[in-house]
Tab-separated table of C-alpha atoms and ligand atoms in Angstrom:
chain	number	residue	atom	x	y	z
I	1	MET	CA	30.333	141.438	-104.263
I	2	ALA	CA	31.989	138.810	-106.460
I	3	THR	CA	29.663	136.477	-108.322
I	4	GLY	CA	31.161	133.503	-110.146
I	5	GLU	CA	29.881	132.319	-113.479
I	6	GLU	CA	28.186	128.902	-113.569
I	7	LYS	CA	30.390	126.168	-114.970
I	8	ASN	CA	29.350	122.652	-115.713
I	9	LYS	CA	31.611	121.633	-112.875
I	10	TRP	CA	30.202	118.246	-111.984
I	11	ASN	CA	30.267	116.940	-115.541
I	12	SER	CA	33.979	116.926	-116.191
I	13	THR	CA	35.929	115.651	-113.253
I	14	ILE	CA	39.493	114.488	-113.418
I	15	ASP	CA	40.605	111.745	-111.045
I	16	GLN	CA	43.947	111.599	-109.232
I	17	ASN	CA	45.595	109.893	-112.219
I	18	GLY	CA	44.434	112.604	-114.568
I	19	ALA	CA	41.688	110.420	-116.117
I	20	GLN	CA	38.249	111.809	-116.907
I	21	SER	CA	35.660	110.313	-114.547
I	22	ASP	CA	32.406	108.859	-115.953
I	23	ASN	CA	30.578	109.758	-112.799
I	24	PRO	CA	28.555	112.948	-113.266
I	25	PHE	CA	29.375	113.901	-109.681
I	26	PHE	CA	32.791	114.281	-108.215
I	27	GLU	CA	32.910	111.090	-106.249
I	28	VAL	CA	33.722	111.837	-102.626
I	29	THR	CA	32.661	108.985	-100.397
I	30	ILE	CA	32.822	108.479	-96.680
I	31	THR	CA	34.150	105.189	-95.397
I	32	TYR	CA	33.865	103.782	-91.893
I	33	PRO	CA	33.784	100.318	-90.306
I	34	GLY	CA	30.460	98.497	-90.553
I	35	LYS	CA	29.101	100.385	-93.577
I	36	LYS	CA	26.498	98.044	-95.076
I	37	ASN	CA	25.479	97.598	-98.624
I	38	THR	CA	22.206	99.344	-99.484
I	39	GLN	CA	20.497	96.099	-100.487
I	40	THR	CA	21.331	94.538	-97.115
I	41	ILE	CA	19.694	97.516	-95.411
I	42	LEU	CA	16.595	97.315	-97.597
I	43	SER	CA	16.205	93.600	-96.881
I	44	HIS	CA	15.598	94.311	-93.165
I	45	GLU	CA	12.695	92.136	-91.958
I	46	PRO	CA	10.543	94.161	-89.545
I	47	PRO	CA	8.302	92.660	-86.847
I	48	PRO	CA	4.568	92.980	-87.609
I	49	VAL	CA	2.735	96.157	-86.525
I	50	GLN	CA	-0.688	96.403	-84.967
I	51	ARG	CA	-3.262	99.190	-84.997
I	52	LEU	CA	-4.218	99.969	-81.392
I	53	TRP	CA	-6.572	102.906	-81.888
I	54	HIS	CA	-8.146	105.003	-84.618
I	55	GLY	CA	-10.088	108.256	-84.676
I	56	ALA	CA	-13.666	108.616	-85.864
I	57	HIS	CA	-12.773	110.225	-89.202
I	58	ALA	CA	-10.862	108.518	-91.986
I	59	ASN	CA	-7.432	110.077	-92.321
I	60	HIS	CA	-4.052	109.044	-93.597
I	61	SER	CA	-2.207	110.235	-90.484
I	62	LYS	CA	-0.497	107.521	-88.433
I	63	LEU	CA	1.493	107.578	-85.215
I	64	PHE	CA	3.799	104.570	-84.724
I	65	TYR	CA	5.429	103.429	-81.514
I	66	GLY	CA	8.503	101.433	-82.494
I	67	ASP	CA	12.047	101.572	-83.757
I	68	ASN	CA	11.966	103.713	-86.875
I	69	LEU	CA	14.068	101.207	-88.856
I	70	ASP	CA	11.395	98.547	-88.288
I	71	ILE	CA	8.532	100.902	-89.048
I	72	LEU	CA	10.175	102.344	-92.162
I	73	ALA	CA	10.878	98.820	-93.427
I	74	HIS	CA	7.205	98.028	-92.834
I	75	LEU	CA	6.050	101.211	-94.643
I	76	ALA	CA	8.330	100.380	-97.576
I	77	ASN	CA	5.893	97.517	-98.322
I	78	ASP	CA	2.886	99.867	-98.351
I	79	SER	CA	2.304	101.245	-101.855
I	80	ALA	CA	0.059	104.018	-100.452
I	81	ILE	CA	3.091	105.402	-98.596
I	82	LYS	CA	6.266	104.280	-100.382
I	83	GLY	CA	7.194	107.012	-102.867
I	84	GLN	CA	4.234	109.169	-101.767
I	85	VAL	CA	5.715	111.306	-98.981
I	86	ARG	CA	6.072	114.939	-100.075
I	87	LEU	CA	8.134	116.124	-97.123
I	88	ILE	CA	10.358	114.541	-94.497
I	89	TYR	CA	11.691	116.478	-91.524
I	90	ILE	CA	13.909	114.665	-89.030
I	91	ASP	CA	15.553	115.871	-85.860
I	92	PRO	CA	17.490	112.756	-84.830
I	93	PRO	CA	19.887	112.340	-81.908
I	94	PHE	CA	23.000	114.474	-82.553
I	95	ALA	CA	25.604	112.005	-81.129
I	96	THR	CA	25.880	114.067	-77.946
I	97	ASN	CA	26.592	111.100	-75.641
I	98	LYS	CA	23.842	112.322	-73.295
I	99	VAL	CA	20.579	111.044	-71.884
I	100	PHE	CA	17.594	113.377	-71.998
I	101	LYS	CA	14.838	113.903	-69.456
I	102	SER	CA	11.643	115.916	-69.859
I	103	ARG	CA	10.950	119.077	-67.837
I	104	ALA	CA	8.905	116.870	-65.551
I	105	ARG	CA	12.142	114.781	-65.043
I	106	LYS	CA	10.786	111.736	-66.919
I	107	ASP	CA	13.247	109.660	-68.995
I	108	ALA	CA	12.729	110.659	-72.614
I	109	TYR	CA	15.527	109.216	-74.767
I	110	GLN	CA	19.208	108.385	-74.949
I	111	ASP	CA	21.699	109.777	-77.439
I	112	LEU	CA	24.662	107.463	-76.913
I	113	LEU	CA	25.689	106.305	-80.393
I	114	GLU	CA	28.844	107.935	-81.693
I	115	GLY	CA	31.247	107.738	-84.633
I	116	ALA	CA	30.759	104.920	-87.136
I	117	ALA	CA	27.879	103.352	-85.163
I	118	TYR	CA	26.002	106.677	-85.254
I	119	LEU	CA	26.649	107.189	-88.959
I	120	GLU	CA	25.457	103.732	-89.908
I	121	PHE	CA	22.365	104.155	-87.706
I	122	MET	CA	21.580	107.322	-89.680
I	123	ARG	CA	22.444	105.806	-93.048
I	124	GLU	CA	20.115	102.831	-92.530
I	125	ARG	CA	17.216	105.222	-91.905
I	126	LEU	CA	18.187	107.540	-94.783
I	127	VAL	CA	18.216	104.618	-97.227
I	128	PHE	CA	14.571	103.897	-96.319
I	129	LEU	CA	13.639	107.586	-96.264
I	130	TYR	CA	14.838	107.880	-99.867
I	131	GLU	CA	12.361	105.104	-100.742
I	132	MET	CA	9.522	106.902	-98.927
I	133	LEU	CA	9.972	110.231	-100.689
I	134	ALA	CA	7.910	111.212	-103.756
I	135	GLU	CA	9.859	112.227	-106.876
I	136	ASP	CA	9.015	115.891	-106.139
I	137	GLY	CA	9.617	115.491	-102.402
I	138	SER	CA	12.054	117.193	-99.999
I	139	ILE	CA	13.929	116.126	-96.891
I	140	TYR	CA	15.237	118.342	-94.077
I	141	ILE	CA	17.716	116.891	-91.567
I	142	HIS	CA	18.280	118.840	-88.366
I	143	LEU	CA	21.738	118.362	-86.808
I	144	ASP	CA	24.440	120.314	-85.033
I	145	GLY	CA	28.130	120.850	-85.820
I	146	ASN	CA	28.988	117.456	-84.344
I	147	MET	CA	27.777	115.254	-87.219
I	148	ALA	CA	26.221	117.605	-89.794
I	149	PHE	CA	29.245	117.434	-92.081
I	150	HIS	CA	29.518	113.641	-91.929
I	151	VAL	CA	25.796	113.282	-92.651
I	152	LYS	CA	26.134	115.770	-95.544
I	153	LEU	CA	28.560	113.324	-97.189
I	154	LEU	CA	26.137	110.445	-96.616
I	155	MET	CA	23.344	112.489	-98.153
I	156	ASP	CA	25.465	113.367	-101.196
I	157	GLU	CA	25.991	109.638	-101.729
I	158	LEU	CA	22.374	108.629	-101.186
I	159	PHE	CA	20.407	111.529	-102.677
I	160	GLY	CA	22.988	112.858	-105.163
I	161	ARG	CA	25.050	115.968	-104.738
I	162	SER	CA	23.007	117.792	-107.346
I	163	ASN	CA	19.938	117.416	-105.103
I	164	PHE	CA	21.570	119.305	-102.255
I	165	ARG	CA	19.686	122.597	-101.819
I	166	ASN	CA	20.789	124.359	-98.638
I	167	PHE	CA	22.846	124.065	-95.502
I	168	ILE	CA	20.638	126.183	-93.260
I	169	THR	CA	22.095	127.769	-90.143
I	170	ARG	CA	19.578	128.316	-87.370
I	171	ARG	CA	20.103	130.426	-84.292
I	172	LYS	CA	18.826	128.009	-81.639
I	173	CYS	CA	19.126	130.194	-78.551
I	174	ASN	CA	20.112	133.592	-77.167
I	175	PRO	CA	23.824	134.313	-76.598
I	176	LYS	CA	25.281	132.300	-73.730
I	177	ASN	CA	27.680	133.471	-71.107
I	178	TYR	CA	30.152	130.835	-72.247
I	179	THR	CA	32.880	129.932	-69.795
I	180	ARG	CA	35.036	127.873	-72.189
I	181	ASN	CA	37.737	129.514	-74.257
I	182	GLN	CA	35.764	129.411	-77.481
I	183	TYR	CA	32.909	131.221	-79.194
I	184	GLY	CA	29.420	130.738	-77.810
I	185	ASN	CA	27.537	127.932	-79.521
I	186	ILE	CA	24.157	129.289	-80.546
I	187	SER	CA	23.600	127.650	-83.919
I	188	ASP	CA	22.499	124.344	-85.331
I	189	TYR	CA	22.067	123.251	-88.945
I	190	ILE	CA	19.431	121.889	-91.258
I	191	LEU	CA	20.428	120.029	-94.426
I	192	PHE	CA	17.860	120.481	-97.177
I	193	TYR	CA	17.834	117.970	-100.063
I	194	THR	CA	15.253	117.095	-102.669
I	195	LYS	CA	14.738	113.814	-104.489
I	196	SER	CA	14.948	115.445	-107.924
I	197	ALA	CA	15.288	118.827	-109.610
I	198	ASN	CA	11.484	119.238	-109.785
I	199	TYR	CA	10.189	119.668	-106.298
I	200	VAL	CA	7.409	121.450	-104.435
I	201	TRP	CA	8.643	124.909	-103.469
I	202	ASN	CA	6.547	127.738	-102.050
I	203	ARG	CA	9.145	130.424	-101.443
I	204	PRO	CA	8.811	131.641	-97.853
I	205	HIS	CA	8.927	135.364	-97.070
I	206	GLN	CA	9.276	137.474	-93.961
I	207	ASN	CA	7.189	140.619	-93.539
I	208	TRP	CA	8.953	143.932	-94.059
I	209	THR	CA	9.563	145.948	-90.925
I	210	ASP	CA	8.910	149.699	-91.314
I	211	LYS	CA	12.619	150.415	-90.832
I	212	ARG	CA	13.819	147.874	-93.397
I	213	SER	CA	11.216	148.777	-95.983
I	214	VAL	CA	12.195	152.466	-95.818
I	215	GLU	CA	15.882	151.556	-96.098
I	216	GLU	CA	15.342	149.197	-99.028
I	217	TYR	CA	12.587	151.078	-100.895
I	218	SER	CA	13.940	154.556	-100.364
I	219	TYR	CA	12.146	156.442	-103.194
I	220	ILE	CA	8.590	157.716	-103.377
I	221	GLU	CA	6.874	158.175	-106.727
I	222	LYS	CA	5.553	161.742	-106.836
I	223	ALA	CA	2.468	161.010	-108.923
I	224	THR	CA	1.221	158.031	-106.898
I	225	GLY	CA	2.987	158.196	-103.509
I	226	ARG	CA	4.145	154.584	-104.007
I	227	ARG	CA	7.421	153.572	-102.380
I	228	TYR	CA	9.957	151.960	-104.749
I	229	LYS	CA	13.580	150.954	-105.279
I	230	LYS	CA	15.656	151.158	-108.454
I	231	VAL	CA	17.321	148.065	-109.886
I	232	PRO	CA	19.381	147.510	-113.058
I	233	ILE	CA	17.420	146.587	-116.119
I	234	HIS	CA	20.186	144.414	-117.554
I	235	ALA	CA	21.431	140.931	-116.630
I	236	PRO	CA	24.762	139.105	-116.988
I	237	GLY	CA	25.634	137.408	-120.297
I	238	GLU	CA	25.780	138.606	-123.887
I	239	ARG	CA	22.904	137.815	-126.276
I	240	ASN	CA	22.643	137.924	-130.058
I	241	GLY	CA	18.862	138.441	-130.174
I	242	ALA	CA	16.720	141.500	-129.462
I	243	THR	CA	17.852	141.798	-125.831
I	244	GLY	CA	21.471	142.225	-126.984
I	245	GLN	CA	20.597	145.105	-129.377
I	246	PRO	CA	20.496	148.852	-128.614
I	247	TRP	CA	17.316	150.167	-127.029
I	248	ARG	CA	16.664	153.913	-127.301
I	249	ASP	CA	20.154	154.101	-128.856
I	250	LYS	CA	21.758	152.551	-125.776
I	251	LEU	CA	23.584	149.233	-125.737
I	252	PRO	CA	23.502	147.097	-122.572
I	253	PRO	CA	26.831	147.344	-120.643
I	254	PRO	CA	29.636	145.016	-121.857
I	255	GLY	CA	28.990	141.354	-120.965
I	256	LYS	CA	25.280	142.061	-120.250
I	257	HIS	CA	21.918	142.013	-122.027
I	258	TRP	CA	18.609	143.829	-121.484
I	259	GLN	CA	16.283	141.838	-119.224
I	260	TYR	CA	13.364	142.379	-121.628
I	261	PRO	CA	12.999	142.835	-125.397
I	262	PRO	CA	12.626	146.454	-126.595
I	263	GLU	CA	8.828	146.309	-127.012
I	264	THR	CA	8.379	145.204	-123.372
I	265	LEU	CA	10.756	147.952	-122.208
I	266	GLU	CA	8.651	150.456	-124.185
I	267	GLN	CA	5.464	149.249	-122.496
I	268	MET	CA	7.101	149.428	-119.054
I	269	ASP	CA	8.268	152.967	-119.768
I	270	ALA	CA	4.796	153.996	-120.927
I	271	ARG	CA	3.419	152.727	-117.568
I	272	GLY	CA	5.985	154.848	-115.682
I	273	GLU	CA	7.873	151.771	-114.401
I	274	ILE	CA	11.267	152.970	-115.617
I	275	TYR	CA	13.344	155.600	-113.887
I	276	TRP	CA	15.726	157.652	-116.068
I	277	SER	CA	18.828	158.953	-114.321
I	278	PRO	CA	20.000	162.531	-115.033
I	279	THR	CA	22.668	160.977	-117.311
I	280	GLY	CA	20.001	159.057	-119.231
I	281	ASN	CA	20.482	155.554	-117.791
I	282	PRO	CA	17.331	153.481	-117.364
I	283	ARG	CA	16.561	151.665	-114.105
I	284	ARG	CA	13.591	149.480	-113.292
I	285	LYS	CA	11.278	150.549	-110.453
I	286	ILE	CA	10.310	147.793	-108.010
I	287	TYR	CA	7.382	148.792	-105.803
I	288	LEU	CA	7.090	147.910	-102.113
I	289	ASP	CA	3.334	147.303	-102.397
I	290	GLU	CA	4.010	144.533	-104.933
I	291	SER	CA	6.564	142.788	-102.733
I	292	LYS	CA	5.547	139.554	-100.983
I	293	GLY	CA	8.063	140.372	-98.254
I	294	ILE	CA	11.727	139.536	-97.738
I	295	PRO	CA	12.570	136.119	-99.200
I	296	ILE	CA	13.893	133.878	-96.439
I	297	GLN	CA	17.607	133.131	-96.846
I	298	ASP	CA	19.675	130.257	-95.418
I	299	ILE	CA	20.391	131.831	-92.025
I	300	TRP	CA	17.371	131.635	-89.734
I	301	LEU	CA	17.591	133.920	-86.727
I	302	ASP	CA	13.901	134.088	-85.905
I	303	VAL	CA	12.958	130.496	-85.000
I	304	LYS	CA	14.787	129.914	-81.734
I	305	ASP	CA	13.848	127.203	-79.263
I	306	ALA	CA	11.519	128.308	-76.464
I	307	HIS	CA	13.363	131.192	-74.832
I	308	ASN	CA	10.946	132.850	-72.464
I	309	GLN	CA	8.518	131.625	-69.857
I	310	ASN	CA	5.502	132.747	-71.834
I	311	ILE	CA	6.117	130.479	-74.821
I	312	LYS	CA	4.024	127.325	-74.992
I	313	ILE	CA	5.781	123.967	-75.134
I	314	THR	CA	5.231	120.313	-74.201
I	315	GLY	CA	8.299	120.113	-71.960
I	316	TYR	CA	9.883	117.280	-74.018
I	317	PRO	CA	13.672	117.664	-74.244
I	318	THR	CA	15.125	119.204	-77.434
I	319	GLU	CA	11.622	120.153	-78.561
I	320	LYS	CA	11.698	122.324	-81.689
I	321	PRO	CA	9.511	125.411	-82.080
I	322	ALA	CA	6.308	125.222	-84.091
I	323	GLU	CA	7.324	128.260	-86.200
I	324	LEU	CA	10.355	126.366	-87.515
I	325	LEU	CA	8.187	123.492	-88.705
I	326	GLN	CA	5.576	125.903	-90.041
I	327	ARG	CA	8.230	127.475	-92.291
I	328	ILE	CA	9.497	124.120	-93.581
I	329	ILE	CA	6.080	122.539	-94.072
I	330	GLU	CA	4.644	125.558	-95.888
I	331	ALA	CA	7.736	125.902	-98.119
I	332	SER	CA	8.025	122.272	-99.161
I	333	SER	CA	4.503	120.827	-99.167
I	334	ASN	CA	0.916	121.733	-99.999
I	335	PRO	CA	-2.341	121.071	-98.124
I	336	GLY	CA	-3.327	117.417	-98.474
I	337	ASP	CA	0.300	116.253	-98.823
I	338	LEU	CA	1.869	113.567	-96.655
I	339	VAL	CA	4.595	114.682	-94.192
I	340	LEU	CA	6.825	112.212	-92.321
I	341	ASP	CA	8.901	112.598	-89.144
I	342	CYS	CA	10.469	109.355	-87.907
I	343	PHE	CA	12.137	110.993	-84.855
I	344	ALA	CA	8.872	112.580	-83.778
I	345	GLY	CA	9.750	113.466	-80.147
I	346	SER	CA	7.040	115.752	-78.775
I	347	GLY	CA	5.231	115.721	-82.136
I	348	THR	CA	6.007	119.287	-83.259
I	349	THR	CA	6.026	118.237	-86.926
I	350	LEU	CA	2.815	116.253	-86.528
I	351	GLY	CA	0.910	118.986	-84.683
I	352	VAL	CA	1.910	121.701	-87.145
I	353	ALA	CA	1.243	119.443	-90.159
I	354	SER	CA	-2.286	118.813	-88.820
I	355	GLU	CA	-2.927	122.534	-88.363
I	356	LEU	CA	-1.705	123.169	-91.899
I	357	LYS	CA	-4.029	120.450	-93.279
I	358	ARG	CA	-1.326	117.965	-94.229
I	359	ALA	CA	-1.574	114.262	-93.449
I	360	TRP	CA	1.375	112.915	-91.465
I	361	ILE	CA	3.278	109.857	-90.293
I	362	GLY	CA	5.094	110.077	-86.973
I	363	ILE	CA	7.393	107.437	-85.453
I	364	ASP	CA	9.139	107.314	-82.091
I	365	ASN	CA	10.411	104.496	-79.895
I	366	SER	CA	10.214	106.441	-76.630
I	367	LEU	CA	7.179	105.894	-74.400
I	368	GLU	CA	7.629	109.416	-73.069
I	369	ALA	CA	7.524	110.769	-76.648
I	370	ILE	CA	4.282	108.906	-77.436
I	371	THR	CA	2.780	110.031	-74.110
I	372	THR	CA	3.777	113.637	-74.880
I	373	ILE	CA	2.374	113.498	-78.424
I	374	LEU	CA	-0.977	112.124	-77.227
I	375	GLN	CA	-1.121	114.792	-74.550
I	376	ARG	CA	-0.223	117.517	-77.065
I	377	PHE	CA	-3.025	116.315	-79.349
I	378	SER	CA	-5.700	116.262	-76.633
I	379	LYS	CA	-4.686	119.084	-74.288
I	380	GLY	CA	-2.374	121.332	-76.287
I	381	LEU	CA	0.789	122.991	-74.999
I	382	GLU	CA	1.632	124.629	-71.680
I	383	ARG	CA	3.415	127.881	-71.023
I	384	MET	CA	7.069	127.193	-70.286
I	385	GLY	CA	6.675	129.103	-67.011
I	386	ASP	CA	4.070	126.631	-65.824
I	387	PHE	CA	6.695	123.885	-65.623
I	388	VAL	CA	8.444	125.777	-62.822
I	389	ASN	CA	5.248	127.137	-61.237
I	390	THR	CA	6.382	130.743	-61.455
I	391	LEU	CA	4.801	133.545	-63.363
I	392	PRO	CA	7.007	135.196	-65.980
I	393	PRO	CA	8.043	138.743	-65.182
I	394	LYS	CA	5.688	141.381	-66.593
I	395	HIS	CA	8.072	142.526	-69.338
I	396	LEU	CA	8.340	138.967	-70.669
I	397	GLN	CA	4.583	138.491	-70.625
I	398	GLN	CA	4.372	141.279	-73.154
I	399	LYS	CA	6.973	139.779	-75.499
I	400	ALA	CA	5.878	138.249	-78.764
I	401	LEU	CA	4.104	134.947	-78.442
I	402	PRO	CA	5.011	132.333	-81.018
I	403	LEU	CA	3.604	133.255	-84.395
I	404	PHE	CA	2.061	129.871	-84.597
I	405	GLN	CA	0.060	128.113	-81.929
I	406	GLU	CA	-1.590	124.802	-82.365
I	407	THR	CA	-5.126	125.250	-81.213
I	408	ASP	CA	-7.264	122.293	-82.200
I	409	VAL	CA	-7.669	118.921	-80.562
I	410	ILE	CA	-6.158	116.396	-82.961
I	411	ASN	CA	-7.991	113.084	-83.077
I	412	ASP	CA	-8.149	112.123	-86.747
I	413	PHE	CA	-5.229	109.698	-86.774
I	414	GLU	CA	-4.374	106.060	-86.136
I	415	LEU	CA	-2.090	104.756	-83.409
I	416	TRP	CA	0.056	101.750	-84.312
I	417	ALA	CA	2.798	99.846	-82.508
I	418	SER	CA	5.399	97.223	-83.314
I	419	ASP	CA	4.062	93.888	-82.089
I	420	ASN	CA	7.155	93.125	-79.997
I	421	ILE	CA	6.767	96.197	-77.755
I	422	LYS	CA	3.080	97.116	-77.943
I	423	GLU	CA	2.445	95.931	-74.335
I	424	ASN	CA	4.519	98.883	-73.083
I	425	LEU	CA	1.784	101.221	-74.296
I	426	ALA	CA	-1.006	99.753	-72.113
I	427	SER	CA	-0.652	102.227	-69.235
I	428	VAL	CA	-0.074	105.159	-71.614
I	429	LEU	CA	-3.328	104.340	-73.397
I	430	ALA	CA	-5.195	103.943	-70.115
I	431	ASP	CA	-4.040	107.409	-68.961
I	432	TRP	CA	-4.802	108.900	-72.360
I	433	SER	CA	-8.381	107.606	-72.306
I	434	GLN	CA	-8.892	109.581	-69.043
I	435	MET	CA	-7.734	112.892	-70.584
P	501	LIG	C1	15.743	115.266	-80.839
P	501	LIG	S1	14.353	114.339	-80.441
P	501	LIG	C2	13.137	114.976	-81.557
P	501	LIG	C3	12.452	116.203	-81.014
P	501	LIG	C4	11.329	116.693	-81.911
P	501	LIG	N1	11.833	117.276	-83.132
P	501	LIG	C5	10.467	117.685	-81.192
P	501	LIG	O1	10.241	118.820	-81.697
P	501	LIG	O2	9.985	117.366	-80.118
P	501	LIG	C6	14.768	112.783	-81.132
P	501	LIG	C7	13.706	111.725	-80.969
P	501	LIG	O3	14.102	110.587	-81.712
P	501	LIG	C8	13.651	109.445	-81.031
P	501	LIG	N2	14.425	108.279	-81.501
P	501	LIG	C9	15.757	108.048	-81.342
P	501	LIG	N3	16.099	106.874	-81.899
P	501	LIG	C10	14.969	106.347	-82.439
P	501	LIG	C11	14.679	105.146	-83.142
P	501	LIG	N4	15.624	104.250	-83.438
P	501	LIG	N5	13.403	104.926	-83.530
P	501	LIG	C12	12.424	105.832	-83.261
P	501	LIG	N6	12.642	107.002	-82.591
P	501	LIG	C13	13.905	107.242	-82.186
P	501	LIG	C14	13.874	109.762	-79.561
P	501	LIG	O4	13.059	108.959	-78.733
P	501	LIG	C15	13.505	111.244	-79.531
P	501	LIG	O5	12.170	111.412	-79.164
């Protein structure tokens, strides 16, 4: 495997005329008709909002019915929220030119913006989301191959290319029997950016399977029975200090240095943590029982959308699985933090954030989304099979249930609406009060 050496690549860029650029980032910008200036976006005057309901317990969680541009502009004037959000996850329309209905055939939302209009719609929201985020905050943007690359360029402009962390590929569904002359489309993408270099990060891990742990940790220590693997005890780069000197009369390989100074290596050897090859080369032992699991990489195969009749869902279109949000929320926030989703849909982010003891802000301008969220909070989810009134076959009933199931009734939040559309919620609230 080839590994390149880090170069300070973004600090010395040469423009087309051969001149050194002052910009620390190589300046690639995306242009399109109707691209507004950031200040014009931030001067958006939102209509007033009104609180329509609140739970018995004080909580910072808020559900807003309204256009997210209006609500974000409103929140940008609230010092308790602006700059305080630790994590943003958004799953916006993907520019599919489709309208979406729920499993119960109710109109949910339209995804009809395309091209420049779509990009500017996204950019307006991203400008406000930057304002919302705390200095150590993170943002995840869920898209597909249609606009992910265009939005990546917008994000580089708005958040800074150096704050780009990952372009995550998610397997969204099982293989399809695709009839077109192209590869089956089973992936979508999540762009992960942070606001700065210092951000909340709780590295997520997957549990070892028996098979993988035996393959990876293939040795057993005779004295203790502990399973271990052997790894080099040197690292790339030459050093002049102690780690570049001989240890036990052995120099590190050319271009490398010992990972630890000689006295630490001696202590490790005394504890039996170093393996000596028959030719006298030291290797470090890494024990399976000290491993937290397999660190999650940037291809996620295990958090597909609901794919069997036994999985519990709300029935809202393009609903994302709770396990996906569990991974993101646990990795990039801590209990007590504020999480924001301004394309809330069925409320997956909000439900999981509640379960994980985070406060949240959810926004959606679809009545069906608000209805679904309120239902999710008071009645929970339904098995996917129940939407078609058929029982899943026996073999599917035995398949793994989602790792994560929201279980509690959620009622410690406030419901707000933009003044200009709040009347639309009257019948939703009446039905909700009967639940
Ligand atoms: C892809 S769905 C989100 C699904 C969600 N992640 C889930 O797990 O259920 C996108 C949502 O964005 C909402 N939306 C689209 N444009 C909006 C806008 N301008 N303001 C607020 N919500 C909007 C739609 O109503 C829809 O519910």
